[in-house]
Amino acid sequence: MGCCITVPHQTVAIVEQCGAYKRMASPGLNFLNCICGEAERGVVSLRVQQLDVRCETKTLDNVFVIMVCSVQFQVMQDRIYDAFYRLTNPHQQIKAYVFDVVRAAVPKMKLDDVFEQKDEIATHVKEQLSKAMAEFGFEIIQTLVTDVDPNEKVKAAMNEINAAQRNKAAAQDRAEADKILKIKVAEGDCESKFLAGVGIARQRKAIIDGLRESICDFSHVMPGASSTDIMDLVLVTQYFDTIKDVGHHSQHTTLFLPHSPGAVKDVAEEIRTAFGGQDTMKNAKFDHGSMQGHSYNPVSTTPALANKDYVSPFKPPTASSPLVPQNSSSSSSSSSSSSHPDLLELS
């Protein structure tokens, strides 16, 4: 051991004489009186130091966690003697104080509160350490809770809870989207049906207007024709159009229908009865002037023909009638129609 020492910056050397405290050596070159027994006993750093403390504790909901607290401290320049001589191992004693404070505060909190209130825990640790370590010449600069590490199973359970909550929110959003989609589809279907109804109503109105115009034109050509005769002719035309549509659009290859004049007459009688009753139809008179701009209701059944060539299609046909085919053999096209002359076969 020499008689001179070099002390680094921000460091103080403790000089003893014959084992007793003598003085402090400042940073730089210092000479010792070796003859009188002076010697360097140790050094004290004046820099800010950090100590990381890992502490395992239990929360209020019985979850064990490992908390990491970082304590930043510094030796007071006017209390170097106390910091060097009064504490044997300052780091170990600081750890003991951190353990005591953390294990007293955390068991009063639940796990979620520990994560949310870790700053309050750090502040509490700093306050307790500052009171305890100031007596020994240490100043607590800052205390930080840098990590809260629960058990792996607990972390997995927390992740599952979070995932379940997010899945629930996603399911609610999907259900709301499906609800909006179904509402829009229902609104579109409602609007479509409304427009379809408007179209059907307009179609029927156009059919009625066309029938009215046809009857008016027919009454001009044959002034002596009654309303019943005109409507019978219109019904026959509609009847043949219906048969044509059934033969074209039906999925069946063969369809048997009653096709004798008597059967057609029965259909016409049933239609007239459905419109207003047989008695009303016989008593009402056909007025050509009332047909303009109004819906036509055929009621008259009194035949009054001015033209001798006109024959009602629902009267018994004769061979000289212009509406009856002269070659009756062409009406039967199969063995079924020949055996039943009143049936029409559509193939």
GROMACS .gro file of C-alpha atoms in nm:
model
  347
    1MET     CA    1   0.000   0.000   0.000
    2GLY     CA    2   0.145   0.337  -0.106
    3CYS     CA    3   0.137   0.670   0.060
    4CYS     CA    4  -0.074   0.829  -0.215
    5ILE     CA    5  -0.410   0.735  -0.362
    6THR     CA    6  -0.619   0.846  -0.661
    7VAL     CA    7  -0.992   0.892  -0.606
    8PRO     CA    8  -1.226   0.889  -0.912
    9HIS     CA    9  -1.471   1.169  -0.982
   10GLN     CA   10  -1.805   1.154  -0.792
   11THR     CA   11  -1.644   0.919  -0.545
   12VAL     CA   12  -1.523   0.977  -0.186
   13ALA     CA   13  -1.255   0.764  -0.019
   14ILE     CA   14  -1.273   0.687   0.353
   15VAL     CA   15  -0.933   0.723   0.527
   16GLU     CA   16  -0.872   0.559   0.864
   17GLN     CA   17  -0.584   0.587   1.104
   18CYS     CA   18  -0.501   0.277   1.300
   19GLY     CA   19  -0.855   0.148   1.234
   20ALA     CA   20  -1.035   0.465   1.338
   21TYR     CA   21  -1.209   0.706   1.107
   22LYS     CA   22  -0.974   0.991   1.020
   23ARG     CA   23  -1.105   1.184   0.721
   24MET     CA   24  -1.249   1.168   0.368
   25ALA     CA   25  -1.036   1.190   0.057
   26SER     CA   26  -1.176   1.404  -0.223
   27PRO     CA   27  -1.158   1.306  -0.593
   28GLY     CA   28  -0.808   1.338  -0.736
   29LEU     CA   29  -0.460   1.268  -0.595
   30ASN     CA   30  -0.444   1.230  -0.216
   31PHE     CA   31  -0.142   1.161   0.010
   32LEU     CA   32  -0.157   0.940   0.314
   33ASN     CA   33   0.060   0.958   0.625
   34CYS     CA   34   0.171   0.602   0.624
   35ILE     CA   35   0.410   0.659   0.918
   36CYS     CA   36   0.118   0.757   1.139
   37GLY     CA   37  -0.090   0.460   1.019
   38GLU     CA   38  -0.328   0.625   0.772
   39ALA     CA   39  -0.484   0.392   0.521
   40GLU     CA   40  -0.772   0.387   0.273
   41ARG     CA   41  -1.066   0.197   0.424
   42GLY     CA   42  -1.309   0.212   0.129
   43VAL     CA   43  -1.487   0.434  -0.122
   44VAL     CA   44  -1.843   0.572  -0.140
   45SER     CA   45  -1.998   0.652  -0.480
   46LEU     CA   46  -2.202   0.970  -0.506
   47ARG     CA   47  -2.366   0.867  -0.832
   48VAL     CA   48  -2.732   0.767  -0.868
   49GLN     CA   49  -2.760   0.392  -0.833
   50GLN     CA   50  -3.042   0.154  -0.930
   51LEU     CA   51  -3.146  -0.163  -0.757
   52ASP     CA   52  -3.397  -0.405  -0.918
   53VAL     CA   53  -3.600  -0.601  -0.665
   54ARG     CA   54  -3.813  -0.905  -0.765
   55CYS     CA   55  -4.085  -0.968  -0.511
   56GLU     CA   56  -4.344  -1.248  -0.518
   57THR     CA   57  -4.672  -1.173  -0.344
   58LYS     CA   58  -5.043  -1.258  -0.342
   59THR     CA   59  -5.335  -1.039  -0.444
   60LEU     CA   60  -5.676  -1.005  -0.283
   61ASP     CA   61  -5.827  -1.259  -0.525
   62ASN     CA   62  -5.557  -1.516  -0.437
   63VAL     CA   63  -5.342  -1.477  -0.747
   64PHE     CA   64  -4.966  -1.499  -0.701
   65VAL     CA   65  -4.770  -1.241  -0.896
   66ILE     CA   66  -4.407  -1.146  -0.928
   67MET     CA   67  -4.349  -0.771  -0.914
   68VAL     CA   68  -4.027  -0.606  -1.023
   69CYS     CA   69  -3.951  -0.275  -0.849
   70SER     CA   70  -3.663  -0.053  -0.958
   71VAL     CA   71  -3.529   0.170  -0.677
   72GLN     CA   72  -3.306   0.462  -0.774
   73PHE     CA   73  -3.111   0.606  -0.481
   74GLN     CA   74  -2.809   0.824  -0.403
   75VAL     CA   75  -2.579   0.887  -0.102
   76MET     CA   76  -2.623   1.230   0.051
   77GLN     CA   77  -2.299   1.427   0.046
   78ASP     CA   78  -2.346   1.549   0.405
   79ARG     CA   79  -2.430   1.197   0.528
   80ILE     CA   80  -2.142   0.999   0.374
   81TYR     CA   81  -2.020   0.886   0.718
   82ASP     CA   82  -2.363   0.736   0.805
   83ALA     CA   83  -2.399   0.570   0.463
   84PHE     CA   84  -2.061   0.401   0.500
   85TYR     CA   85  -2.055   0.305   0.865
   86ARG     CA   86  -2.413   0.254   0.974
   87LEU     CA   87  -2.521   0.002   0.706
   88THR     CA   88  -2.328  -0.317   0.642
   89ASN     CA   89  -2.506  -0.402   0.313
   90PRO     CA   90  -2.722  -0.114   0.189
   91HIS     CA   91  -2.860  -0.308  -0.114
   92GLN     CA   92  -2.982  -0.596   0.098
   93GLN     CA   93  -3.150  -0.366   0.346
   94ILE     CA   94  -3.322  -0.168   0.067
   95LYS     CA   95  -3.458  -0.498  -0.069
   96ALA     CA   96  -3.596  -0.583   0.272
   97TYR     CA   97  -3.785  -0.254   0.290
   98VAL     CA   98  -3.923  -0.301  -0.064
   99PHE     CA   99  -4.044  -0.652   0.022
  100ASP     CA  100  -4.216  -0.524   0.333
  101VAL     CA  101  -4.398  -0.238   0.159
  102VAL     CA  102  -4.503  -0.436  -0.149
  103ARG     CA  103  -4.629  -0.735   0.047
  104ALA     CA  104  -4.829  -0.503   0.270
  105ALA     CA  105  -4.997  -0.308  -0.015
  106VAL     CA  106  -5.060  -0.564  -0.291
  107PRO     CA  107  -5.266  -0.816  -0.084
  108LYS     CA  108  -5.527  -0.542  -0.040
  109MET     CA  109  -5.585  -0.519  -0.417
  110LYS     CA  110  -5.728  -0.746  -0.684
  111LEU     CA  111  -5.518  -0.848  -0.980
  112ASP     CA  112  -5.681  -0.602  -1.217
  113ASP     CA  113  -5.633  -0.323  -0.964
  114VAL     CA  114  -5.263  -0.410  -0.932
  115PHE     CA  115  -5.217  -0.350  -1.305
  116GLU     CA  116  -5.418  -0.028  -1.294
  117GLN     CA  117  -5.266   0.111  -0.972
  118LYS     CA  118  -4.901   0.016  -1.008
  119ASP     CA  119  -4.804   0.385  -1.002
  120GLU     CA  120  -4.974   0.422  -0.663
  121ILE     CA  121  -4.781   0.118  -0.540
  122ALA     CA  122  -4.452   0.270  -0.659
  123THR     CA  123  -4.533   0.599  -0.488
  124HIS     CA  124  -4.612   0.419  -0.164
  125VAL     CA  125  -4.284   0.226  -0.179
  126LYS     CA  126  -4.090   0.549  -0.239
  127GLU     CA  127  -4.252   0.722   0.058
  128GLN     CA  128  -4.176   0.438   0.296
  129LEU     CA  129  -3.819   0.395   0.171
  130SER     CA  130  -3.747   0.767   0.190
  131LYS     CA  131  -3.846   0.778   0.556
  132ALA     CA  132  -3.647   0.469   0.644
  133MET     CA  133  -3.328   0.528   0.442
  134ALA     CA  134  -3.288   0.900   0.510
  135GLU     CA  135  -3.168   0.812   0.856
  136PHE     CA  136  -2.878   0.617   0.705
  137GLY     CA  137  -2.772   0.885   0.458
  138PHE     CA  138  -2.950   0.754   0.144
  139GLU     CA  139  -3.185   0.962  -0.067
  140ILE     CA  140  -3.452   0.774  -0.272
  141ILE     CA  141  -3.471   0.946  -0.609
  142GLN     CA  142  -3.744   0.736  -0.769
  143THR     CA  143  -3.920   0.403  -0.735
  144LEU     CA  144  -4.077   0.230  -1.036
  145VAL     CA  145  -4.288  -0.084  -1.072
  146THR     CA  146  -4.151  -0.209  -1.401
  147ASP     CA  147  -4.328  -0.547  -1.428
  148VAL     CA  148  -4.629  -0.735  -1.291
  149ASP     CA  149  -4.599  -1.099  -1.391
  150PRO     CA  150  -4.879  -1.338  -1.283
  151ASN     CA  151  -4.875  -1.713  -1.336
  152GLU     CA  152  -4.888  -1.838  -1.697
  153LYS     CA  153  -5.225  -2.007  -1.640
  154VAL     CA  154  -5.367  -1.686  -1.502
  155LYS     CA  155  -5.245  -1.492  -1.804
  156ALA     CA  156  -5.399  -1.752  -2.038
  157ALA     CA  157  -5.731  -1.725  -1.852
  158MET     CA  158  -5.724  -1.346  -1.878
  159ASN     CA  159  -5.656  -1.372  -2.251
  160GLU     CA  160  -5.950  -1.611  -2.289
  161ILE     CA  161  -6.179  -1.371  -2.103
  162ASN     CA  162  -6.070  -1.088  -2.328
  163ALA     CA  163  -6.117  -1.303  -2.638
  164ALA     CA  164  -6.466  -1.409  -2.521
  165GLN     CA  165  -6.569  -1.047  -2.469
  166ARG     CA  166  -6.443  -0.952  -2.812
  167ASN     CA  167  -6.621  -1.250  -2.969
  168LYS     CA  168  -6.940  -1.145  -2.795
  169ALA     CA  169  -6.910  -0.793  -2.933
  170ALA     CA  170  -6.835  -0.932  -3.280
  171ALA     CA  171  -7.141  -1.162  -3.261
  172GLN     CA  172  -7.361  -0.868  -3.163
  173ASP     CA  173  -7.228  -0.667  -3.457
  174ARG     CA  174  -7.290  -0.959  -3.695
  175ALA     CA  175  -7.645  -1.003  -3.558
  176GLU     CA  176  -7.713  -0.633  -3.603
  177ALA     CA  177  -7.583  -0.651  -3.960
  178ASP     CA  178  -7.805  -0.954  -4.032
  179LYS     CA  179  -8.101  -0.768  -3.883
  180ILE     CA  180  -8.042  -0.468  -4.107
  181LEU     CA  181  -8.001  -0.696  -4.410
  182LYS     CA  182  -8.327  -0.881  -4.338
  183ILE     CA  183  -8.512  -0.554  -4.285
  184LYS     CA  184  -8.385  -0.423  -4.617
  185VAL     CA  185  -8.482  -0.748  -4.791
  186ALA     CA  186  -8.830  -0.731  -4.637
  187GLU     CA  187  -8.869  -0.368  -4.743
  188GLY     CA  188  -8.760  -0.458  -5.095
  189ASP     CA  189  -9.004  -0.752  -5.106
  190CYS     CA  190  -9.285  -0.529  -4.980
  191GLU     CA  191  -9.212  -0.267  -5.244
  192SER     CA  192  -9.187  -0.536  -5.512
  193LYS     CA  193  -9.525  -0.683  -5.418
  194PHE     CA  194  -9.680  -0.338  -5.410
  195LEU     CA  195  -9.553  -0.261  -5.758
  196ALA     CA  196  -9.664  -0.605  -5.878
  197GLY     CA  197 -10.012  -0.533  -5.744
  198VAL     CA  198 -10.016  -0.197  -5.921
  199GLY     CA  199  -9.914  -0.372  -6.242
  200ILE     CA  200 -10.187  -0.636  -6.207
  201ALA     CA  201 -10.447  -0.367  -6.136
  202ARG     CA  202 -10.339  -0.174  -6.445
  203GLN     CA  203 -10.346  -0.494  -6.653
  204ARG     CA  204 -10.702  -0.573  -6.545
  205LYS     CA  205 -10.809  -0.217  -6.610
  206ALA     CA  206 -10.657  -0.236  -6.959
  207ILE     CA  207 -10.842  -0.565  -7.022
  208ILE     CA  208 -11.172  -0.413  -6.910
  209ASP     CA  209 -11.111  -0.105  -7.127
  210GLY     CA  210 -11.028  -0.329  -7.422
  211LEU     CA  211 -11.345  -0.535  -7.374
  212ARG     CA  212 -11.550  -0.219  -7.348
  213GLU     CA  213 -11.404  -0.083  -7.669
  214SER     CA  214 -11.456  -0.418  -7.845
  215ILE     CA  215 -11.822  -0.430  -7.741
  216CYS     CA  216 -11.875  -0.069  -7.849
  217ASP     CA  217 -11.714  -0.136  -8.189
  218PHE     CA  218 -11.915  -0.458  -8.232
  219SER     CA  219 -12.241  -0.277  -8.148
  220HIS     CA  220 -12.164  -0.020  -8.421
  221VAL     CA  221 -12.111  -0.296  -8.679
  222MET     CA  222 -12.422  -0.494  -8.571
  223PRO     CA  223 -12.672  -0.249  -8.425
  224GLY     CA  224 -12.929  -0.523  -8.362
  225ALA     CA  225 -12.703  -0.738  -8.144
  226SER     CA  226 -12.791  -0.750  -7.776
  227SER     CA  227 -12.541  -0.713  -7.492
  228THR     CA  228 -12.578  -1.081  -7.407
  229ASP     CA  229 -12.490  -1.191  -7.758
  230ILE     CA  230 -12.187  -0.963  -7.763
  231MET     CA  231 -12.065  -1.088  -7.426
  232ASP     CA  232 -12.122  -1.448  -7.534
  233LEU     CA  233 -11.896  -1.388  -7.833
  234VAL     CA  234 -11.632  -1.223  -7.610
  235LEU     CA  235 -11.649  -1.518  -7.367
  236VAL     CA  236 -11.605  -1.764  -7.652
  237THR     CA  237 -11.297  -1.572  -7.767
  238GLN     CA  238 -11.153  -1.569  -7.416
  239TYR     CA  239 -11.236  -1.938  -7.380
  240PHE     CA  240 -11.037  -2.033  -7.688
  241ASP     CA  241 -10.747  -1.809  -7.579
  242THR     CA  242 -10.745  -1.987  -7.243
  243ILE     CA  243 -10.737  -2.328  -7.410
  244LYS     CA  244 -10.449  -2.210  -7.627
  245ASP     CA  245 -10.248  -2.090  -7.326
  246VAL     CA  246 -10.312  -2.411  -7.135
  247GLY     CA  247 -10.191  -2.617  -7.430
  248HIS     CA  248  -9.875  -2.411  -7.469
  249HIS     CA  249  -9.772  -2.363  -7.106
  250SER     CA  250  -9.901  -2.672  -6.927
  251GLN     CA  251  -9.653  -2.938  -6.827
  252HIS     CA  252  -9.898  -3.215  -6.918
  253THR     CA  253  -9.895  -3.352  -7.269
  254THR     CA  254 -10.270  -3.432  -7.281
  255LEU     CA  255 -10.563  -3.242  -7.130
  256PHE     CA  256 -10.934  -3.331  -7.172
  257LEU     CA  257 -11.187  -3.047  -7.151
  258PRO     CA  258 -11.566  -3.034  -7.215
  259HIS     CA  259 -11.588  -2.867  -7.556
  260SER     CA  260 -11.944  -2.902  -7.679
  261PRO     CA  261 -12.147  -2.584  -7.736
  262GLY     CA  262 -12.365  -2.681  -7.442
  263ALA     CA  263 -12.065  -2.702  -7.212
  264VAL     CA  264 -11.940  -2.363  -7.328
  265LYS     CA  265 -12.288  -2.224  -7.267
  266ASP     CA  266 -12.282  -2.358  -6.912
  267VAL     CA  267 -11.949  -2.182  -6.850
  268ALA     CA  268 -12.094  -1.856  -6.979
  269GLU     CA  269 -12.403  -1.893  -6.762
  270GLU     CA  270 -12.189  -1.952  -6.453
  271ILE     CA  271 -11.977  -1.644  -6.527
  272ARG     CA  272 -12.283  -1.426  -6.572
  273THR     CA  273 -12.434  -1.561  -6.251
  274ALA     CA  274 -12.112  -1.482  -6.062
  275PHE     CA  275 -12.114  -1.121  -6.187
  276GLY     CA  276 -12.455  -1.028  -6.058
  277GLY     CA  277 -12.723  -1.294  -6.071
  278GLN     CA  278 -12.932  -1.440  -6.348
  279ASP     CA  279 -13.243  -1.229  -6.281
  280THR     CA  280 -13.056  -0.899  -6.285
  281MET     CA  281 -12.886  -0.989  -6.612
  282LYS     CA  282 -13.225  -1.066  -6.782
  283ASN     CA  283 -13.397  -0.742  -6.673
  284ALA     CA  284 -13.120  -0.491  -6.749
  285LYS     CA  285 -13.100  -0.325  -7.091
  286PHE     CA  286 -12.793  -0.256  -7.298
  287ASP     CA  287 -12.723   0.117  -7.342
  288HIS     CA  288 -12.458   0.201  -7.598
  289GLY     CA  289 -12.424   0.558  -7.478
  290SER     CA  290 -12.340   0.446  -7.123
  291MET     CA  291 -12.048   0.234  -7.248
  292GLN     CA  292 -11.828   0.535  -7.315
  293GLY     CA  293 -11.576   0.585  -7.032
  294HIS     CA  294 -11.736   0.333  -6.792
  295SER     CA  295 -11.684  -0.032  -6.705
  296TYR     CA  296 -11.925  -0.257  -6.890
  297ASN     CA  297 -12.155  -0.501  -6.703
  298PRO     CA  298 -12.338  -0.736  -6.941
  299VAL     CA  299 -12.694  -0.790  -6.821
  300SER     CA  300 -12.936  -0.826  -7.111
  301THR     CA  301 -13.027  -1.172  -7.241
  302THR     CA  302 -13.304  -1.087  -7.484
  303PRO     CA  303 -13.193  -1.183  -7.836
  304ALA     CA  304 -13.281  -0.929  -8.099
  305LEU     CA  305 -13.097  -0.983  -8.424
  306ALA     CA  306 -13.127  -0.743  -8.715
  307ASN     CA  307 -12.877  -0.928  -8.926
  308LYS     CA  308 -13.002  -1.269  -9.033
  309ASP     CA  309 -12.650  -1.398  -9.084
  310TYR     CA  310 -12.558  -1.355  -8.715
  311VAL     CA  311 -12.613  -1.660  -8.499
  312SER     CA  312 -12.548  -1.666  -8.122
  313PRO     CA  313 -12.270  -1.913  -8.038
  314PHE     CA  314 -12.467  -2.044  -7.740
  315LYS     CA  315 -12.781  -2.136  -7.938
  316PRO     CA  316 -12.809  -2.488  -8.081
  317PRO     CA  317 -12.596  -2.478  -8.395
  318THR     CA  318 -12.731  -2.569  -8.740
  319ALA     CA  319 -12.555  -2.688  -9.047
  320SER     CA  320 -12.615  -2.353  -9.220
  321SER     CA  321 -12.475  -2.150  -8.930
  322PRO     CA  322 -12.159  -1.957  -9.029
  323LEU     CA  323 -12.006  -2.027  -8.685
  324VAL     CA  324 -12.034  -2.406  -8.711
  325PRO     CA  325 -11.768  -2.588  -8.916
  326GLN     CA  326 -11.911  -2.767  -9.220
  327ASN     CA  327 -11.667  -3.055  -9.187
  328SER     CA  328 -11.739  -3.192  -8.840
  329SER     CA  329 -11.509  -3.489  -8.885
  330SER     CA  330 -11.201  -3.269  -8.845
  331SER     CA  331 -11.288  -3.187  -8.482
  332SER     CA  332 -11.199  -3.536  -8.361
  333SER     CA  333 -10.827  -3.604  -8.367
  334SER     CA  334 -10.798  -3.925  -8.168
  335SER     CA  335 -10.984  -4.232  -8.059
  336SER     CA  336 -11.062  -4.065  -7.726
  337SER     CA  337 -11.229  -3.762  -7.889
  338SER     CA  338 -11.425  -3.982  -8.134
  339SER     CA  339 -11.569  -4.190  -7.851
  340HIS     CA  340 -11.643  -3.874  -7.648
  341PRO     CA  341 -11.755  -3.603  -7.894
  342ASP     CA  342 -11.799  -3.349  -7.613
  343LEU     CA  343 -11.426  -3.361  -7.509
  344LEU     CA  344 -11.144  -3.163  -7.666
  345GLU     CA  345 -10.794  -3.313  -7.651
  346LEU     CA  346 -10.495  -3.082  -7.630
  347SER     CA  347 -10.155  -3.237  -7.696
   0.00000   0.00000   0.00000
